[in-house]
Coordinates of C-alpha atoms and ligand atoms in Angstrom, one line a residue:
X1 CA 105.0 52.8 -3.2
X2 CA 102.8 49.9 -4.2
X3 CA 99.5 51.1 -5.5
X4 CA 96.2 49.9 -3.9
X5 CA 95.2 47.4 -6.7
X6 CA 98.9 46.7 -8.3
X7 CA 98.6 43.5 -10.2
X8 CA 94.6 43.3 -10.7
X9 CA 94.5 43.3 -14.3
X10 CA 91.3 44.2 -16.3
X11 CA 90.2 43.9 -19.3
X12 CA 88.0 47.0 -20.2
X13 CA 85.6 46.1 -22.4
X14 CA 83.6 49.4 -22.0
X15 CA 82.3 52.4 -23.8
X16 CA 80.2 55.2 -23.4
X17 CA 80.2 56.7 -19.9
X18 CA 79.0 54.4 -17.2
X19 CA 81.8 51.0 -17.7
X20 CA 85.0 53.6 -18.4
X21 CA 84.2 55.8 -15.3
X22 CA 84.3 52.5 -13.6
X23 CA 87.2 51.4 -15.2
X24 CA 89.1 54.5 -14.4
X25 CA 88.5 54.2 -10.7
X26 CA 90.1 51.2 -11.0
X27 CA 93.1 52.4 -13.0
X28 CA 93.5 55.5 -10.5
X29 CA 93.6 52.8 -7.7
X30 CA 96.7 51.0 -9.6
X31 CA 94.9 48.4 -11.6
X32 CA 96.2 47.5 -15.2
X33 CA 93.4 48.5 -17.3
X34 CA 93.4 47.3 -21.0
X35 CA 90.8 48.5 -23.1
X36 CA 89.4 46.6 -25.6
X37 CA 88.4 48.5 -29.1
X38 CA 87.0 48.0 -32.2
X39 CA 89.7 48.5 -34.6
X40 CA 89.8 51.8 -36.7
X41 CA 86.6 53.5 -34.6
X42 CA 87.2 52.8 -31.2
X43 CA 84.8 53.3 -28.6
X44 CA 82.0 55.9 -29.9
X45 CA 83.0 59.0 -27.5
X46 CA 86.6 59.1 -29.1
X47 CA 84.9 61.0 -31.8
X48 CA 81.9 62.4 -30.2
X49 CA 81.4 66.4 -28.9
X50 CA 85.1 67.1 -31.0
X51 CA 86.3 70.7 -30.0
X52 CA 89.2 70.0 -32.2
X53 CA 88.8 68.2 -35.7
X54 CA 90.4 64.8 -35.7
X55 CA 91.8 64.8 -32.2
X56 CA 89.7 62.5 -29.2
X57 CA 87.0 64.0 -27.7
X58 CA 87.2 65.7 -24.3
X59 CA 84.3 63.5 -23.5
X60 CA 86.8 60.2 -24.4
X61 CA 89.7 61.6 -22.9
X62 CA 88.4 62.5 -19.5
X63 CA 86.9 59.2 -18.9
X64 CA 89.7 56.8 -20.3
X65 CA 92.7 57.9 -17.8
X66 CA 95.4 55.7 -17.2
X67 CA 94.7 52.8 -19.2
X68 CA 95.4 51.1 -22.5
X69 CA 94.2 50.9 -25.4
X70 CA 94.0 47.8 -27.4
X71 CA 92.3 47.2 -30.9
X72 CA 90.9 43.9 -31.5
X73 CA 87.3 42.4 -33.8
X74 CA 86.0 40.2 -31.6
X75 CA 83.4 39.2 -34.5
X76 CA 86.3 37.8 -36.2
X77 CA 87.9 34.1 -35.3
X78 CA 91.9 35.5 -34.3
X79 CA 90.1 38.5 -32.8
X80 CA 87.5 36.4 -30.5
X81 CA 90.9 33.9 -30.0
X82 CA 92.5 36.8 -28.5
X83 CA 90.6 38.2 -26.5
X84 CA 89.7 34.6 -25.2
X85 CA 93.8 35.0 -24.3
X86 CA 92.9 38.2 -22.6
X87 CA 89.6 36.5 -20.4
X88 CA 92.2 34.1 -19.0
X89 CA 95.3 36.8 -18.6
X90 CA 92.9 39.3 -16.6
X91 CA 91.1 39.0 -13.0
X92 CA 88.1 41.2 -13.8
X93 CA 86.1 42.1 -17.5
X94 CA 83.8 45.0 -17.1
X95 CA 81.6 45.3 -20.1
X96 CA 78.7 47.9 -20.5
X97 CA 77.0 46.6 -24.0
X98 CA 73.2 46.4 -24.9
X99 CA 71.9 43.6 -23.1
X100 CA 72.5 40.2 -25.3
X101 CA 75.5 41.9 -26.9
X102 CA 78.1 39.4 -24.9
X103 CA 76.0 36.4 -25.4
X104 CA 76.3 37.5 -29.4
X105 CA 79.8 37.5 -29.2
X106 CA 80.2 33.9 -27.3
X107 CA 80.7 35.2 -24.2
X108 CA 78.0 34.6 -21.8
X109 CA 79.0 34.2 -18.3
X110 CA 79.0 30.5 -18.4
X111 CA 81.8 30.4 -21.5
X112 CA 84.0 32.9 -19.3
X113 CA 83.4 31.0 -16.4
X114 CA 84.8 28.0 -18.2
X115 CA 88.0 30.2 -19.7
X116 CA 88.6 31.7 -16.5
X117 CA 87.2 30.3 -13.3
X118 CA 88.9 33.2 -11.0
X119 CA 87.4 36.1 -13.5
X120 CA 84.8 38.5 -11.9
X121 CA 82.8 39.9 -14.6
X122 CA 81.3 43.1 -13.6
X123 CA 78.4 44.2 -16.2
X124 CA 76.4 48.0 -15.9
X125 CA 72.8 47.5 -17.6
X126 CA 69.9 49.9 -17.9
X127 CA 67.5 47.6 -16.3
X128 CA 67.7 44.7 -14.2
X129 CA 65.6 41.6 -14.9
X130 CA 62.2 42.6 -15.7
X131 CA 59.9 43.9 -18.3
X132 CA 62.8 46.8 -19.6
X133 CA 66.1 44.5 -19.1
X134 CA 66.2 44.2 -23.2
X135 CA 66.2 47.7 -23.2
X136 CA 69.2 49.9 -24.4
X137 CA 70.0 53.1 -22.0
X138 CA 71.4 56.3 -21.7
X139 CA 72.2 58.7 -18.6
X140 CA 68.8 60.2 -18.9
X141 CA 66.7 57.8 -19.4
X142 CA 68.3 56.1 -16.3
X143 CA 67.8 59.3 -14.3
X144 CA 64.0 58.8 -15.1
X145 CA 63.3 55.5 -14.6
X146 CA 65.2 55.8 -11.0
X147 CA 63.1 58.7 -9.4
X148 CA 65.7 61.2 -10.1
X149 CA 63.6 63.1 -13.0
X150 CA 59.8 63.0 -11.2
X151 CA 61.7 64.4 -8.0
X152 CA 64.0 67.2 -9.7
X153 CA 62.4 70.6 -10.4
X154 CA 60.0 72.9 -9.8
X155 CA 56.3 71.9 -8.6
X156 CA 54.8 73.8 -11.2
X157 CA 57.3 72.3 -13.7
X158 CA 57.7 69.3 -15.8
X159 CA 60.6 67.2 -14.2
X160 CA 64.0 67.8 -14.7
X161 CA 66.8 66.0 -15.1
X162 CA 70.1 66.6 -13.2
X163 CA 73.7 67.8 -14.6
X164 CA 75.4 65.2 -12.5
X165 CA 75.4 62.3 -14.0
X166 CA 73.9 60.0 -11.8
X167 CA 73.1 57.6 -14.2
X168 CA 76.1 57.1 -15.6
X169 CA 78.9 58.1 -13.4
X170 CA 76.8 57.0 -10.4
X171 CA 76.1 53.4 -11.9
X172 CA 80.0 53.5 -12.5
X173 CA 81.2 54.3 -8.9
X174 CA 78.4 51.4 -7.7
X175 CA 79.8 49.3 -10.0
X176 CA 83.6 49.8 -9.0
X177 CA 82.3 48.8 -5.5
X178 CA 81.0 45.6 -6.3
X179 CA 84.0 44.2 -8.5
X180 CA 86.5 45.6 -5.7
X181 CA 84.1 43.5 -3.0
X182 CA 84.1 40.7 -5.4
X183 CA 88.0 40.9 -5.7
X184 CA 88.0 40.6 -1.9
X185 CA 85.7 37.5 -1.8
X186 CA 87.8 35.9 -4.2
X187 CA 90.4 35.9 -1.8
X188 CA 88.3 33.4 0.3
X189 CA 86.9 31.8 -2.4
X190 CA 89.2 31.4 -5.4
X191 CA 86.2 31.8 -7.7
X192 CA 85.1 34.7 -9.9
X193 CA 81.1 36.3 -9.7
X194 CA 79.2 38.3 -11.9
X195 CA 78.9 41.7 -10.7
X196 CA 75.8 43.8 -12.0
X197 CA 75.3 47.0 -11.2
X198 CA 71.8 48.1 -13.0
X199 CA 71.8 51.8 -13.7
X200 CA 68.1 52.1 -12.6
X201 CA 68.9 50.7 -9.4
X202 CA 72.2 53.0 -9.0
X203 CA 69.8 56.0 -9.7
X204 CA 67.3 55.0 -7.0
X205 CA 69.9 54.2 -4.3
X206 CA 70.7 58.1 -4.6
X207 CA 67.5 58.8 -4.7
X208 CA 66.7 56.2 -1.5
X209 CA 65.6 59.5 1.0
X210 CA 62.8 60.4 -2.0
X211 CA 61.3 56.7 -1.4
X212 CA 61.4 57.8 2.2
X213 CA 59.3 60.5 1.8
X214 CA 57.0 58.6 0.0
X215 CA 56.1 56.8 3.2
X216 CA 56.3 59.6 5.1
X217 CA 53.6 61.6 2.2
X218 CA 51.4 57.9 2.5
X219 CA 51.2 57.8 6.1
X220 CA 50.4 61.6 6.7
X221 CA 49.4 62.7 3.5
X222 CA 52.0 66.0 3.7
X223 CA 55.8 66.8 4.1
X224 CA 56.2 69.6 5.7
X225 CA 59.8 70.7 4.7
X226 CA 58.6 70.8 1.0
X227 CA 57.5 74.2 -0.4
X228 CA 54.2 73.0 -1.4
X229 CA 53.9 73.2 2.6
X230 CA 51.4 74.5 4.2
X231 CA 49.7 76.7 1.4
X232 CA 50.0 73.8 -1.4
X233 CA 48.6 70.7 -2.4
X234 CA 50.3 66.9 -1.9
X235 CA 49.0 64.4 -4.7
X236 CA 50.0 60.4 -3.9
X237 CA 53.7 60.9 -5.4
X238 CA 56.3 62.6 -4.2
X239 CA 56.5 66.2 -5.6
X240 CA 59.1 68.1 -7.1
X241 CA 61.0 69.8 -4.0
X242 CA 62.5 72.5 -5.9
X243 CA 65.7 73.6 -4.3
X244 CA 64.2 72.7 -0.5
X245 CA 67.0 70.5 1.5
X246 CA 66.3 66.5 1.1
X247 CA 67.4 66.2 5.1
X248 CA 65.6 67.6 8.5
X249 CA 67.3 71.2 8.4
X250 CA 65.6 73.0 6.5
X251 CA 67.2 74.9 3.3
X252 CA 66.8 77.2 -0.1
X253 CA 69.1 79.1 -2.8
X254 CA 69.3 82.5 -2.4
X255 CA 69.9 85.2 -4.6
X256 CA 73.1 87.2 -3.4
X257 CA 74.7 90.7 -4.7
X258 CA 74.8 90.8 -8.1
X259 CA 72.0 87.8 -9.7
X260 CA 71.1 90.4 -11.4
X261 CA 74.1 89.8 -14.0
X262 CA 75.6 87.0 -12.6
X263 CA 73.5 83.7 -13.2
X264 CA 75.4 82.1 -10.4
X265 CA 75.1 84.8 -8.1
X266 CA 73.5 82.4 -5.2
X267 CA 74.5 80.8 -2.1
X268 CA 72.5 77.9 -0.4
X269 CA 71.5 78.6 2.8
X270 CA 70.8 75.9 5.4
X271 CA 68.7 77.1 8.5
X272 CA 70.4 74.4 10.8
X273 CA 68.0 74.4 14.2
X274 CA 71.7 74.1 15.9
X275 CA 72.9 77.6 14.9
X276 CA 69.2 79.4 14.7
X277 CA 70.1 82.2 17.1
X278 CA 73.0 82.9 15.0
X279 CA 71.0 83.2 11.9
X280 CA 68.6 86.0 13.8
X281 CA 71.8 87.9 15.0
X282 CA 73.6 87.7 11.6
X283 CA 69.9 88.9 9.7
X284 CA 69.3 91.7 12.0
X285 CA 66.2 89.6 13.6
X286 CA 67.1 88.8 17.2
X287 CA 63.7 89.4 18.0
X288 CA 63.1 86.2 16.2
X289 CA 65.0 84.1 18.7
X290 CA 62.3 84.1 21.7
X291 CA 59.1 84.8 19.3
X292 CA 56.7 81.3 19.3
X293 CA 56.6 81.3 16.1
X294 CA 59.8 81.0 15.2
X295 CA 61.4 79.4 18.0
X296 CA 61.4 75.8 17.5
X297 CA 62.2 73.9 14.4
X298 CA 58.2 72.4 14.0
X299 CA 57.3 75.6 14.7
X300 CA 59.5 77.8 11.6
X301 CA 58.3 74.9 9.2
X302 CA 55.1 76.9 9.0
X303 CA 57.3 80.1 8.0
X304 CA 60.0 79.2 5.4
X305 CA 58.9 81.1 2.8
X306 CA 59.1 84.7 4.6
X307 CA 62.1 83.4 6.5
X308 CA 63.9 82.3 3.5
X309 CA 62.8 85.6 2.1
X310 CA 63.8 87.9 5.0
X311 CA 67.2 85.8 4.9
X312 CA 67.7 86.7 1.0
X313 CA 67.1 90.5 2.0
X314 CA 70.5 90.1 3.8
X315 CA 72.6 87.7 1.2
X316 CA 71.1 90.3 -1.6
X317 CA 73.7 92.5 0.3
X318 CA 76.4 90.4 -0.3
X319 CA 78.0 88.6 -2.4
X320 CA 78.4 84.9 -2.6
X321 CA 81.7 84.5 -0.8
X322 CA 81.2 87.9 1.4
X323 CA 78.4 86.1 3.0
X324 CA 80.1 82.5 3.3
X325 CA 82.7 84.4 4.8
X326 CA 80.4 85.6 7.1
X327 CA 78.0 82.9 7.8
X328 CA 81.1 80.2 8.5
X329 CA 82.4 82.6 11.5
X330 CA 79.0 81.4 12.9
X331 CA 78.8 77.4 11.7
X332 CA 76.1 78.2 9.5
X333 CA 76.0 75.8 7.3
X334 CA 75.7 77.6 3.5
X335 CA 77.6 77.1 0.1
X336 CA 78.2 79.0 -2.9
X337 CA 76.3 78.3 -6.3
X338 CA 80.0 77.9 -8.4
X339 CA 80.1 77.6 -12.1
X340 CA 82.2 75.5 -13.8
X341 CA 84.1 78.1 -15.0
X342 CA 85.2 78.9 -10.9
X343 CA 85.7 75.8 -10.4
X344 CA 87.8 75.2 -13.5
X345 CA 90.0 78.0 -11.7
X346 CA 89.5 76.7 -8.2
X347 CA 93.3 76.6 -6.5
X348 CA 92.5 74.4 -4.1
X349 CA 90.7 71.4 -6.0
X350 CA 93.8 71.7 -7.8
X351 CA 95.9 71.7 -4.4
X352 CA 93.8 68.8 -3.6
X353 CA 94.4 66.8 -7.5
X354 CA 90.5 66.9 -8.3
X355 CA 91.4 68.8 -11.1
X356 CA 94.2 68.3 -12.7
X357 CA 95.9 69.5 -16.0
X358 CA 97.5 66.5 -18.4
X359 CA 99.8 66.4 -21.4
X360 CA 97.9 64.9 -24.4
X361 CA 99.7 63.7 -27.9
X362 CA 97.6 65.4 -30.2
X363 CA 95.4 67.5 -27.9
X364 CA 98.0 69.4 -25.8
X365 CA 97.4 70.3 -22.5
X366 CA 93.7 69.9 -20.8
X367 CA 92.0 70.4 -17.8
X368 CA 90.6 67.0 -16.2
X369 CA 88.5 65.7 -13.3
X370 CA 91.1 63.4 -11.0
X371 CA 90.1 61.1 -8.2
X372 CA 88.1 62.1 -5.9
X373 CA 89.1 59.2 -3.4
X374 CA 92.1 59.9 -1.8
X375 CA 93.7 57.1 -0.5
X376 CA 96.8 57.8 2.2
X377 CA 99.0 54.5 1.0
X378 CA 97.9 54.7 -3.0
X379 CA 98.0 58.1 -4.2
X380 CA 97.0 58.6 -7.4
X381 CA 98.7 60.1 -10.3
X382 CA 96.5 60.8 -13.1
X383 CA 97.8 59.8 -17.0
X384 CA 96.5 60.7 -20.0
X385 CA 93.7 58.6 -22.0
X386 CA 95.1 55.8 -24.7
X387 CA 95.5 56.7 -28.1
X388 CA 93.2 54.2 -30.1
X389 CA 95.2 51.1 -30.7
X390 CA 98.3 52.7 -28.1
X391 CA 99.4 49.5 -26.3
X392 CA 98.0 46.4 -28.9
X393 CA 101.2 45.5 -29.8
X394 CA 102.7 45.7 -25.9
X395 CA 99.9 44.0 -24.3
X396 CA 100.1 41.0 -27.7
X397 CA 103.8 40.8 -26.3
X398 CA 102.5 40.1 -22.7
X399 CA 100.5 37.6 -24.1
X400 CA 103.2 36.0 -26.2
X401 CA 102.3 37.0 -29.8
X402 CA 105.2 37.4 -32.1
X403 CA 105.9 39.8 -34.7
X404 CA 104.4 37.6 -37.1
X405 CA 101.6 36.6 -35.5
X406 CA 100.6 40.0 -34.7
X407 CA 101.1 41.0 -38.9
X408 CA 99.0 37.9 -39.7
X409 CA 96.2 39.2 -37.4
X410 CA 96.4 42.7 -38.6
X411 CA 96.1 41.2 -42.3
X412 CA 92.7 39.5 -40.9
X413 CA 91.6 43.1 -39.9
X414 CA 91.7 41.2 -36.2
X415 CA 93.9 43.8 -34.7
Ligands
COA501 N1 84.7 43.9 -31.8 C1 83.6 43.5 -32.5 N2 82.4 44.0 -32.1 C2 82.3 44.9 -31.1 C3 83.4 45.3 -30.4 C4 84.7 44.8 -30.8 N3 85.8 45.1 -30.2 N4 83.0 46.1 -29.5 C5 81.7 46.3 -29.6 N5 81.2 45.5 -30.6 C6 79.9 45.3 -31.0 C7 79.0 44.6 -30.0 O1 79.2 43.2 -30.1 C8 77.6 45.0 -30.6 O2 77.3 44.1 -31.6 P1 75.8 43.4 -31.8 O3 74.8 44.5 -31.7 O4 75.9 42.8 -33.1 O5 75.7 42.5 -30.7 C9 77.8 46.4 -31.1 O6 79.2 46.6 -31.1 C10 77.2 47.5 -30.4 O7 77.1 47.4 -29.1 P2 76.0 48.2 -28.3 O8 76.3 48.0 -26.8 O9 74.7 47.7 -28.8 O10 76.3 49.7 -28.7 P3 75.2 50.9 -29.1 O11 76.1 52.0 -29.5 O12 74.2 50.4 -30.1 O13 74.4 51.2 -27.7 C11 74.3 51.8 -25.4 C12 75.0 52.0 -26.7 C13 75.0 52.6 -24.4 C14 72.9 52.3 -25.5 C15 74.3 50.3 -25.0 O14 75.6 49.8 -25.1 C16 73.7 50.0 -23.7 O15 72.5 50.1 -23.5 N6 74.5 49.7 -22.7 C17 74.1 49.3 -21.3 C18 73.7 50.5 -20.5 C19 74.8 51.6 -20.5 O16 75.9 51.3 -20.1 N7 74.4 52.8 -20.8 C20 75.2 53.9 -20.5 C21 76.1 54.3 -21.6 S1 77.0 55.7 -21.0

């Protein structure tokens, strides 16, 4: 079976986090990825966070996924020749440098443009134009410059940043989007675009229902779902919501049996207006069902604290999956807090291929993240990251290089 992007070639030109998720997308969905690395290091995370000495990193290895690996110095004249070669070979280069870093090399949009008129060039920066778009980035400081950070945590706390990693996986997915669009427009067109995908902007786009707010906090100076509601105080910025649902139904994280031991021993419970009668039947409140002050959604906002905390009375006597057990016989909407280490061990995300174990050279077997976009007609099958330098002398082939050429480049330190 043909795979959804069979015969897209790319050349991969990323590090890091944010350009190889993208990249890897791309490669699940049956794109030939070749990534591009500076000979003898490779890209940074190869040797970054090692759990075993000498052997790429987890952090390289779960990012990098069916693609491969090609060493080449672009700041060298063969090296900047060939991967000229590759600009004109491939339909898409995705590069995630410090802003200027392409330009430095000789390949600013325009000189691509000239190479390859059909290449889409699909680029993740911190910043878009503006007063930061010199600016190098990481994850974090993406998470803060996008809302995430001033919006995460506790009112009484300072902000906090997330353990997804919006900034960088989340500009990657965005980023995927675009180039796949482009590739579609292309087909109308004939011509390549530049596709940027800043990682400030990713951040806010998931952060788009906390901009909301802020118009809603503007206009009537509280938001009543937020637990600084009623008893608090609302400055001009959006506060920190603590665990309170983003949407209209109202929700918290409750402690279950055993939190006492068990850091994870919680289950978020959603207080759907839909299923509020089942809630008072499950809790042992049916009372609660008629009473005015609980009856209607508007009228529970001014109560979430002692429900939520006549609700955790009853998940206290359960645990996590006892009471999702429970709770889903009734369509209550509720999910358990899971580690990582559950859902390491989870057997039906690996039913499902979202985690999946591969075969590595030097690292052995490994747990991995799959893709978590299934498509019907392009299944994917996930392959192991590149060794550094895996496929130079196979994708030099493609490209017509002969054995001597390829031992004159490595002699320039090119390859
Ligand atoms: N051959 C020759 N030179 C190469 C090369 C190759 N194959 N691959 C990379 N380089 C060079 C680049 O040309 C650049 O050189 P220059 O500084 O002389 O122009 C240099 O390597 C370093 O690139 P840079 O991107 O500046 O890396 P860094 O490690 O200093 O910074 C980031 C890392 C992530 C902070 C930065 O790349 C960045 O801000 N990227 C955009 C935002 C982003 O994606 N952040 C998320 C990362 S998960």
């Amino acid at each position: 079976m043909d795979k959804a992007l069979a015969g897209v070639r790319i050349l991969d030109f990323t590090h890091v986090q944010s350009g190889p998720t993208c990249t890897q997308l791309l490669a699940w969905f049956g794109a030939d990825v070749i990534k591009v690395e500076r000979p003898g290091e490779g890209d940074a995370t190869r040797a970054q966070l090692r759990d075993i000495p000498g052997v790429d990193s987890l952090y390289f290895t779960m990012l990098n996924h069916n693609k491969r690996s090609v060493t080449l110095n672009a700041k060298t004249a063969s090296g900047k020749a060939l991967l000229e070669a590759l600009i004109r070979h491939c339909d898409v280069l995705v590069e995630n440098f410090a802003p200027g870093a392409m330009e430095r090399m000789g390949l600013a949009w325009e000189r691509i443009h000239e190479l390859n008129p059909r290449m889409i060039v699909g680029s993740v920066k911190g910043f878009g134009p503006g007063r930061y778009e010199d600016c190098k980035v990481y994850e974090n400081v993406a998470q803060c410059a996008g809302g995430a950070a001033s919006t995460t945590g506790f009112g009484d706390g300072p902000p906090v940043v997330s353990g997804a990693q919006i900034g960088d996986s989340g500009t990657g997915l965005h980023l995927a989007l675009g180039i796949v669009t482009a590739l579609y427009q292309r087909t109308h067109s004939g011509r390549g675009q530049k596709v940027l995908a800043p990682m400030q902007d990713a951040v806010l786009n998931l952060c788009r229902v906390k901009l909301r707010d802020q118009q809603r906090l503007e206009r009537t100076h509280t938001l009543h779902e937020y637990p600084q509601y009623p008893d608090g105080h609302f400055g001009d910025a959006v506060p920190r919501a603590g665990n309170a649902s983003g949407g209209g139904q109202p929700g918290w994280i409750l402690r279950c049996k055993g939190w006492e031991d068990d850091p994870n021993a919680y289950i978020y419970f959603i207080t759907q207006a839909a299923v509020w009668p089942a809630v008072c039947k499950v809790i042992g409140e049916e009372g609660w069902i008629e009473d005015d002050a609980y009856k209607t959604p508007q009228a529970r906002l001014l109560h979430l604290k002692p429900i939520f905390s006549r609700i955790e009375q009853w998940t206290m006597t359960k645990t996590k999956f006892e009471a999702m057990e429970i709770l889903n016989q009734y369509d209550i909407p509720c999910g358990p807090i899971l580690s990582m280490k559950e859902i390491a061990e989870d057997p039906w995300l690996r039913m499902s291929g979202t985690v999946v174990e591969v075969e590595h050279p030097t690292r052995g077997r490994h747990l991995t993240v799959g893709n978590p976009i299934k498509l019907s007609d392009s299944p994917t099958e996930v392959t192991r990251a590149p060794l550094l330098g895996e496929h130079t002398e196979e994708v030099l082939r493609e490209l017509g290089y002969t054995a001597s050429d390829m031992n004159a480049l490595r002699a320039e330190g090119a390859i």
